[in-house]
Coordinates of C-alpha atoms in Angstrom, one line a residue:
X9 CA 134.5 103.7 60.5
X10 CA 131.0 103.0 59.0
X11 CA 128.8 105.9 57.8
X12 CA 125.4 105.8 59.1
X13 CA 124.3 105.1 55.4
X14 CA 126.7 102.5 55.1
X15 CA 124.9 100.9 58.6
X16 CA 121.5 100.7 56.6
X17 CA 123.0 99.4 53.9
X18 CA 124.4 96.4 56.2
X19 CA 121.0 96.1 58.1
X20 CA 118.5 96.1 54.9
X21 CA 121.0 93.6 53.9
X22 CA 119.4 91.1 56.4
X23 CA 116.3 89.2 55.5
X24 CA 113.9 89.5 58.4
X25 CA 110.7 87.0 58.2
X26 CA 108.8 84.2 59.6
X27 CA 110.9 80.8 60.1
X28 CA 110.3 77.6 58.9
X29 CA 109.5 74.9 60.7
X30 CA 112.8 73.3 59.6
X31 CA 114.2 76.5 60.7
X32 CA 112.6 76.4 64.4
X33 CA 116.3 74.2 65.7
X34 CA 118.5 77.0 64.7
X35 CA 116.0 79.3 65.5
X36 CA 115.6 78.2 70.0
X37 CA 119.7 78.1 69.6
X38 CA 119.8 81.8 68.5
X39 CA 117.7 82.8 71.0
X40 CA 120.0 81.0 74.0
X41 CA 123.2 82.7 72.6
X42 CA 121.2 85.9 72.5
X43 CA 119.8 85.5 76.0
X44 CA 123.5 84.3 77.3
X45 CA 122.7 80.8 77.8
X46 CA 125.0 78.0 77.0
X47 CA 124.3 76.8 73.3
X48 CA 124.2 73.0 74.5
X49 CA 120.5 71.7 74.5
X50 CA 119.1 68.0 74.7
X51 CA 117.0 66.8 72.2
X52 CA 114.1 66.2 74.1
X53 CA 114.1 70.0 75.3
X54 CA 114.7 70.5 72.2
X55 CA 111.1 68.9 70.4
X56 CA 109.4 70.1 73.7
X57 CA 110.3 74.0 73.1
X58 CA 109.8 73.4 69.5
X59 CA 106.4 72.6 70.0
X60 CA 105.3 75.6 71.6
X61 CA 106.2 77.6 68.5
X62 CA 104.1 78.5 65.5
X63 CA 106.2 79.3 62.7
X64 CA 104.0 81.9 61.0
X65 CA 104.2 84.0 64.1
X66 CA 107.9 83.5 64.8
X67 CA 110.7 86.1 63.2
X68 CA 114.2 85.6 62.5
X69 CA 116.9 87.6 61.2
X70 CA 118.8 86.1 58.9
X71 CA 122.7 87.3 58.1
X72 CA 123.9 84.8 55.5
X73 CA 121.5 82.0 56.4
X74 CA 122.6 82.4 60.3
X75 CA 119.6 83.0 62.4
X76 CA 121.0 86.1 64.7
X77 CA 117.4 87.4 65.9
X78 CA 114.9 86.0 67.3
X79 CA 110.9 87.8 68.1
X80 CA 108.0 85.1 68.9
X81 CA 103.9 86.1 69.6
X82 CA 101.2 84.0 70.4
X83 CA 97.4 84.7 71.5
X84 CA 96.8 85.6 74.4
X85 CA 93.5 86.6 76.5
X86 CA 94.1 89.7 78.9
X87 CA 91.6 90.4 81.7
X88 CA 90.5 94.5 81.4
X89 CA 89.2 96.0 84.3
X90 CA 85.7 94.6 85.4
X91 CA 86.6 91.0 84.1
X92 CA 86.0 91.3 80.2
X93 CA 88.5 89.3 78.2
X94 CA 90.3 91.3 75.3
X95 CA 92.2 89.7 73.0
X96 CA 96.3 90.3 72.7
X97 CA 99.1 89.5 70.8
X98 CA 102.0 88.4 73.5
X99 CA 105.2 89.3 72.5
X100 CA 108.3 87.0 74.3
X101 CA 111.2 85.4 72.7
X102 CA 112.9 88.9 71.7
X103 CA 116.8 88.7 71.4
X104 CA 119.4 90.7 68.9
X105 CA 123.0 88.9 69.3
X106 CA 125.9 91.4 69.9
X107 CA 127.2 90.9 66.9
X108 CA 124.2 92.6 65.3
X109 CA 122.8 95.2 68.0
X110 CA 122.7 98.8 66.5
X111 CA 121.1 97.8 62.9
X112 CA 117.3 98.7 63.8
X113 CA 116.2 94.5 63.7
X114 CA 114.3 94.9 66.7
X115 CA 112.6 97.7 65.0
X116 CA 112.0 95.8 62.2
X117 CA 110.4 92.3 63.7
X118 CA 108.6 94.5 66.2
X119 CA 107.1 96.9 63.4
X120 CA 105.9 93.5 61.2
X121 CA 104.5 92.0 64.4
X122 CA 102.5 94.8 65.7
X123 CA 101.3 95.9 61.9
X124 CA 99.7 92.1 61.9
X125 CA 98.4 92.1 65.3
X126 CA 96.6 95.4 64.4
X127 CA 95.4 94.0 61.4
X128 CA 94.0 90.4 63.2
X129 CA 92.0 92.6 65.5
X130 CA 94.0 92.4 68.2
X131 CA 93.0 95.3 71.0
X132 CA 96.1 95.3 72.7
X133 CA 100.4 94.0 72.7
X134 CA 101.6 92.6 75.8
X135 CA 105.2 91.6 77.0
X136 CA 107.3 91.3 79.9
X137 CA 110.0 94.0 79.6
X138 CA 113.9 92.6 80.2
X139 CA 115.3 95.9 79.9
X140 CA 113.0 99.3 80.9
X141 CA 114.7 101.7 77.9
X142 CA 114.0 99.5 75.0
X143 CA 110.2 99.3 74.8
X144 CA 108.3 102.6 75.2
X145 CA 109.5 104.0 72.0
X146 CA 107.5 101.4 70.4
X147 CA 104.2 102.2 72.5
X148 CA 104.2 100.4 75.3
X149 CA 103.9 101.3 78.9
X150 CA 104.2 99.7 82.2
X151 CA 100.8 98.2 83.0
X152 CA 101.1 96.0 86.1
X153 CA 104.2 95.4 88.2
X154 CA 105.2 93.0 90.9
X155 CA 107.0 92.8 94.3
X156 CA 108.5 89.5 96.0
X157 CA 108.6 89.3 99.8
X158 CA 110.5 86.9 101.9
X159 CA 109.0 85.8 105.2
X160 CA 111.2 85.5 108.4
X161 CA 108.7 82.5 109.7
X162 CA 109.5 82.4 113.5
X163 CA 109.1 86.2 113.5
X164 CA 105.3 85.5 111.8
X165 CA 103.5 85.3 115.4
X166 CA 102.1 82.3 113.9
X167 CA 101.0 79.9 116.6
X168 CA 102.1 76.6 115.1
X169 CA 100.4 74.6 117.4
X170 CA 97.1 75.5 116.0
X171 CA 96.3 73.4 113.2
X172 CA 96.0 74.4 109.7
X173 CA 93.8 75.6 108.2
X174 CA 91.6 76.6 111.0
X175 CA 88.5 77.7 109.1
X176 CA 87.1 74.0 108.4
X177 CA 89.0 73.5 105.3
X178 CA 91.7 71.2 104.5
X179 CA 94.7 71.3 102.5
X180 CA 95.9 68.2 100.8
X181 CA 99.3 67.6 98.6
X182 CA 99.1 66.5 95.1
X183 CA 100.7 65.3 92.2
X184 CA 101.0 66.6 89.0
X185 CA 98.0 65.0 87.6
X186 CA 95.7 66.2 89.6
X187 CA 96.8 70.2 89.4
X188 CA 96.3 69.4 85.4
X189 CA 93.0 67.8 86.7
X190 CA 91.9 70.8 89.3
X191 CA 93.9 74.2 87.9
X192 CA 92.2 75.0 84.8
X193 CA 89.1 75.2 86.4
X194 CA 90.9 77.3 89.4
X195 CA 92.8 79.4 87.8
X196 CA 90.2 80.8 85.2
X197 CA 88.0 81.6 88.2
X198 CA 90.6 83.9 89.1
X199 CA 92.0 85.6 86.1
X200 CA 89.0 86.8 85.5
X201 CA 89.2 88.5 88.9
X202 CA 92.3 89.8 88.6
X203 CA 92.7 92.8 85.6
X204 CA 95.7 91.9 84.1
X205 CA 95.5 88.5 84.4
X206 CA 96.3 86.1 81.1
X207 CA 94.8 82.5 80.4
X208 CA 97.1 79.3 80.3
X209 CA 96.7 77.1 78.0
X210 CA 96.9 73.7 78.2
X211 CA 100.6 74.0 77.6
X212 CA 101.6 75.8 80.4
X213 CA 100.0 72.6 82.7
X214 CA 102.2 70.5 81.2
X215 CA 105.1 72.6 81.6
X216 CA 104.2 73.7 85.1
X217 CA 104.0 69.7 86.1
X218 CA 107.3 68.5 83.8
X219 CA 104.8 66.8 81.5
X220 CA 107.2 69.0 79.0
X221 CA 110.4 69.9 80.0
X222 CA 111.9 73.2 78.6
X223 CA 114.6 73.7 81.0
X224 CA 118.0 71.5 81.1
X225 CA 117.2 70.9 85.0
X226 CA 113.9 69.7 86.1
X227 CA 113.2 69.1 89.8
X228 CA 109.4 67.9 91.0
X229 CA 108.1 70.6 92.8
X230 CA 105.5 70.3 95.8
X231 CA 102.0 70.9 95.0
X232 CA 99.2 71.6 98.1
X233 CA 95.5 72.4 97.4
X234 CA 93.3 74.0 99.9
X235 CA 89.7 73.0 99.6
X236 CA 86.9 75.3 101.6
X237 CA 84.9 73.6 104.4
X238 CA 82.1 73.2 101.8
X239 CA 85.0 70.6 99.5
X240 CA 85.2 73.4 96.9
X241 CA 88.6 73.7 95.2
X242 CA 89.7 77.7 96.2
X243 CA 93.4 77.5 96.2
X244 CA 96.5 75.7 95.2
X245 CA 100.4 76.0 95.4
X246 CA 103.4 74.9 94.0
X247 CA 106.6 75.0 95.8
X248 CA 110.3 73.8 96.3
X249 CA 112.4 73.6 99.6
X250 CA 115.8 73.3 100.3
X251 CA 117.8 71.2 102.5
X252 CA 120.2 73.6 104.6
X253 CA 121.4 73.1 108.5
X254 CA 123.0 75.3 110.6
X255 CA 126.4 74.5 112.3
X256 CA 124.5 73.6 115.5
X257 CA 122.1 71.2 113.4
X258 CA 119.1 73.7 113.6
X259 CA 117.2 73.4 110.4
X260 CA 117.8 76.6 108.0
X261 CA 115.2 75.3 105.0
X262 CA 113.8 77.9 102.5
X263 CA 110.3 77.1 100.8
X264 CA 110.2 79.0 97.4
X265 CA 106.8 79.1 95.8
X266 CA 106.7 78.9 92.1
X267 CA 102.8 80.1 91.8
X268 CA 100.2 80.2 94.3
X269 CA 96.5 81.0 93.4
X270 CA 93.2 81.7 95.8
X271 CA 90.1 82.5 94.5
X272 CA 89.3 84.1 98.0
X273 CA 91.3 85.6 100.6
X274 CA 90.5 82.7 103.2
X275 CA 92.5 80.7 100.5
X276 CA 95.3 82.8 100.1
X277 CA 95.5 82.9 104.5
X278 CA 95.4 79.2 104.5
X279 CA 97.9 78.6 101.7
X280 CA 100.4 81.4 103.4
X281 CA 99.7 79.6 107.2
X282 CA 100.4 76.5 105.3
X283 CA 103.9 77.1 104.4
X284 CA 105.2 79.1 107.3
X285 CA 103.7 75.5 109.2
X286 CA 105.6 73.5 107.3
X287 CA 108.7 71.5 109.9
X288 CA 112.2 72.5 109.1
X289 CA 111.3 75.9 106.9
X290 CA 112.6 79.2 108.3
X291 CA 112.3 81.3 105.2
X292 CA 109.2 81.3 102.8
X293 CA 109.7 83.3 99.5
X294 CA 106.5 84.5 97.9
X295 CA 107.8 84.3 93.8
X296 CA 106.3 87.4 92.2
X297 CA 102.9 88.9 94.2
X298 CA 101.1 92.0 93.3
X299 CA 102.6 95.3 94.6
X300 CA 99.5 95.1 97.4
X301 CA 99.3 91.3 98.2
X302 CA 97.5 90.4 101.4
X303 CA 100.6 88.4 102.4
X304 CA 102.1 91.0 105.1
X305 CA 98.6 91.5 106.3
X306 CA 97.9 87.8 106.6
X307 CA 100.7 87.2 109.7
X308 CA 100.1 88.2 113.0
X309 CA 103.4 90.4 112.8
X310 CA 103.8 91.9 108.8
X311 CA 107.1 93.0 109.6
X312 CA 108.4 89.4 109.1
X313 CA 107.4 89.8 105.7
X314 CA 110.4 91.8 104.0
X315 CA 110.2 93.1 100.3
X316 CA 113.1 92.0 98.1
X317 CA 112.2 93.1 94.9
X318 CA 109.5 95.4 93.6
X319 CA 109.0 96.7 90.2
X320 CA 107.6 96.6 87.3
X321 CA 106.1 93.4 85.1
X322 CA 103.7 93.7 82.2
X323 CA 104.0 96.1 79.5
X324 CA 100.7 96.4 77.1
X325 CA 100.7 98.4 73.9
X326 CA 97.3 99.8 72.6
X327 CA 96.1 98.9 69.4
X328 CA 92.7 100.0 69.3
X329 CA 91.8 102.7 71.8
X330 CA 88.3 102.8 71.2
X331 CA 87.9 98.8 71.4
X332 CA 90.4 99.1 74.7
X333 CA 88.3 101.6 76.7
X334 CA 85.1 100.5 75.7
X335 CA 86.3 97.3 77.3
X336 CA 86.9 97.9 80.6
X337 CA 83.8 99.3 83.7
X338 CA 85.2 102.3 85.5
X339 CA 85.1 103.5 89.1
X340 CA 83.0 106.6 88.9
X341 CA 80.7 108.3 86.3
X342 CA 82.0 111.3 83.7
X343 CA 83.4 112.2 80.5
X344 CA 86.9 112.6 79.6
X345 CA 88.5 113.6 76.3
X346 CA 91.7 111.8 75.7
X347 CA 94.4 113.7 72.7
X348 CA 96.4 110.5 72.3
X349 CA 99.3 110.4 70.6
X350 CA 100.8 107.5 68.0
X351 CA 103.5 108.1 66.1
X352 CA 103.1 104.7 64.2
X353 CA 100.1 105.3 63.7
X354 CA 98.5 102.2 64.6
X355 CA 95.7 103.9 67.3
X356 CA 95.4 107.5 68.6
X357 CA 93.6 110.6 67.9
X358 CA 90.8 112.6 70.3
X359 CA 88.5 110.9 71.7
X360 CA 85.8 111.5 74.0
X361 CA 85.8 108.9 77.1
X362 CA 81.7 108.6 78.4
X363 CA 82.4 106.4 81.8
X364 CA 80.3 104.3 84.5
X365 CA 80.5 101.6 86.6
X366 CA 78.4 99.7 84.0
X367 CA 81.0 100.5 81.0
X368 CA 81.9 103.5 79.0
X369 CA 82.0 104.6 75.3
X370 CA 84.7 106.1 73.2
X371 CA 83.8 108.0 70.3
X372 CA 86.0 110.7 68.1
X373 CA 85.5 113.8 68.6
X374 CA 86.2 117.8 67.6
X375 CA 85.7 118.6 71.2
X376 CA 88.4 120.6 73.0
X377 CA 91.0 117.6 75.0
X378 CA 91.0 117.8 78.6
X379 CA 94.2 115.6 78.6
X380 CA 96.7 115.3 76.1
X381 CA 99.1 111.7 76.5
X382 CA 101.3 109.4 74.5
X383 CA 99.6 105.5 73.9
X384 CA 102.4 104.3 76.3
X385 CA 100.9 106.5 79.1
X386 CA 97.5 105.4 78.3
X387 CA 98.3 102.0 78.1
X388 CA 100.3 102.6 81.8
X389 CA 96.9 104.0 82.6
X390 CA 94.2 101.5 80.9
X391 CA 94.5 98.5 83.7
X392 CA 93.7 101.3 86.8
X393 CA 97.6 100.8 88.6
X394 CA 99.0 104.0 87.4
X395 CA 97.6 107.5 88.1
X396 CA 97.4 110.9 85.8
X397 CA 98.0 113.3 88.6
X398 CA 101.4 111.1 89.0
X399 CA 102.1 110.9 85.5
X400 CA 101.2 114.7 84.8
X401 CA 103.5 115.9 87.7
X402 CA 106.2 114.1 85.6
X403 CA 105.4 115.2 82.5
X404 CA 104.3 112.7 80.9
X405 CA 100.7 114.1 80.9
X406 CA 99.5 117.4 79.7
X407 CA 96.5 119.0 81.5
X408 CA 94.6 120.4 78.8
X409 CA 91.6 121.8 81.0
X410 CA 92.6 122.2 84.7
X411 CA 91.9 119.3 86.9
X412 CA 91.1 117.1 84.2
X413 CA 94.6 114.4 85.6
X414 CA 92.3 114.1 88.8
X415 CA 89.3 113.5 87.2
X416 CA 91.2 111.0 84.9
X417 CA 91.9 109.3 88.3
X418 CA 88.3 109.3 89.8
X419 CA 87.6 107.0 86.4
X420 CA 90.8 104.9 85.6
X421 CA 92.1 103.9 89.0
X422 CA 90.9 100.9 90.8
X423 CA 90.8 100.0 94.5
X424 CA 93.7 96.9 93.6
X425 CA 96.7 97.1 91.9
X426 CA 96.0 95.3 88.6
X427 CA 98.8 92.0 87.8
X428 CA 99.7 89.5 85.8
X429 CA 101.2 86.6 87.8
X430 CA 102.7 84.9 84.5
X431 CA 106.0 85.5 82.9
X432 CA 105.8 84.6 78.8

């Protein structure tokens, strides 16, 4: 048997650091055989993954020259509450093989990471969480979360012999080219809507039209775009379909959407009427929705829209709470002092909170706390989707002065759930 000194040993052992570009090959295969994906990969996958990666912000373990952990970031731009952008370090690409689980390397890459994000100026970490145990002991929370619906279409009460879209705006398909050409524009119009909302880059375009293909199978997807009755570009759509028939030769088909933006709710309607319209589909599946999408409400009969999955999506780790609440407006007018705990360090300390509607300040303070929390509850807490009273009756907030969780509330929380509709 080992001895727990014996373990470190083994684990300092490993060199942990950035890759090399001539390393970035080995590198993507680690990270299939740690995410249980089959090692073979085609060249041109290959250079196309490849060239999403930055070497200097790319970690590898190395045990004898064998890459057998992998931990990526890249910039990102996060939308706070009341549509300022704060700059984040996204955190993806995160695998230990199981030949090497148990020897602190995620602690290790994570640690490095953060301790340069902190030191860019980064205000806050984001990732999307795989597993729920491994990534609160590091500071992060649950910030946003998701929920997927699938829509029993002749239950909808749709009348499908009215046309679509019946407001005076029209919804056209479209190639590839043109949602490079239209959804920049689009899309930025509505992150900065949406708190908890990230950018794409140019990169994700290409991706999200096979310009560059990082997945063995590629399939074309369909893309529709609604324009208003005035022309203006407020909503687009990508989505697959299948071809399935029943024994009788009734059509079964399922249209799966990949993404589907609307920079107003008449957009969203259209786009929804739009694919419970389309000839041949039974079954449309939303992809991941906020936990309060207007979808149910958007039928005639909600009920047709079921819920198959809801849970939780974005996790964001503080690194400056000053910078982070000073960031975002609030929904009503008060002070608040925060005791926020760190234990690496990185942020923290008691703070006194002055909110509005028009912003707030955070200063340190000597005052007495009114609430005492961990940086993974106030990051759970920062975006306005999770509430103090909740989180107090749990124990995972201490009231400090009596109703201070509700009052927390009265300023944090915001009338929408916040999300992120990317995965990274």
């Amino acid at each position: 048997m080992t001895s727990p000194a014996e373990s470190a040993d083994r684990a300092d052992a490993l060199d942990v650091r950035p890759i090399t570009e001539a390393e970035t090959p080995a590198w993507i295969r680690a990270l299939d055989l740690g995410f249980l994906r089959s090692p073979g990969i085609s060249e041109r996958e290959l250079a196309d993954r490849a060239a999403g990666i930055d070497p200097r912000r790319t970690l590898g373990a190395f045990d004898a020259g064998r890459c057998v952990a992998t931990f990526r970031s890249f910039p990102q731009e996060l939308t706070a509450v009341g549509g300022t952008v704060v700059a984040a370090d996204a955190i993806t690409n995160v695998s230990v093989q199981a030949t090497h689980r148990r020897r602190g390397l995620l602690t290790r890459m994570m640690s490095q990471d953060l301790a340069a994000a902190k030191e860019r100026g980064d205000v806050v970490a984001t990732l999307i969480a795989a597993e729920y145990a491994i990534y609160g002991r590091f500071g992060f929370g649950p910030a946003t979360w998701a929920a997927r619906w699938s829509v029993d279409v002749p239950r909808t009460g749709l009348d499908r012999r009215r046309p679509v879209p019946d407001d005076g705006g029209r919804i056209d398909l479209v190639d590839g080219a043109e949602v490079r050409k239209l959804g920049p524009e689009l899309h930025d119009r509505v992150r900065r809507a949406v708190p908890g909302a990230i950018d794409r880059p140019e990169r994700w375009w290409q991706v999200a039209t096979g310009v560059l293909r990082t997945r063995p199978e590629w399939t074309e997807p369909f893309f529709a775009v609604y324009r208003s009755p005035a022309g203006e570009v407020e909503g687009m759509v990508a989505y697959r379909t299948d071809d399935r028939w029943g024994e009788a030769k009734q059509p079964l088909n399922t249209a799966s959407v990949l993404w589907l933006l609307g920079s107003t709710p008449a957009a969203e309607r259209a786009l929804w009427h739009y694919l419970c319209s389309i000839d041949w589909v039974t079954t449309v599946t939303s992809g991941d929705r906020a936990p309060d999408d207007l979808l149910p409400l958007f039928l005639p009969d909600p009920r047709a829209a079921r819920i198959t999955m809801r849970a939780d999506w974005m996790w964001l780790r503080l690194l400056d709470v000053v910078r982070a609440l000073e960031a975002r407006t609030y929904e009503g007018e008060g002070e608040l002092v925060l005791e926020v705990l760190d234990h690496a360090g990185l942020t923290g300390g008691r703070h006194l909170l002055t909110a509005s509607p028009e912003g707030g300040s955070c200063v340190p303070t000597s005052r007495s706390a009114d609430l005492a929390l961990d940086v993974a509850d106030l990051a759970s807490l920062w975006l306005g989707g999770e509430s103090a009273v909740r989180l107090a009756a749990a124990g995972r907030v201490r009231e400090e002065r009596a109703g201070a969780a509700r009052k927390a509330d009265a300023l944090l929380r915001t009338p929408r759930r916040p999300w992120c509709p990317d995965i990274f």
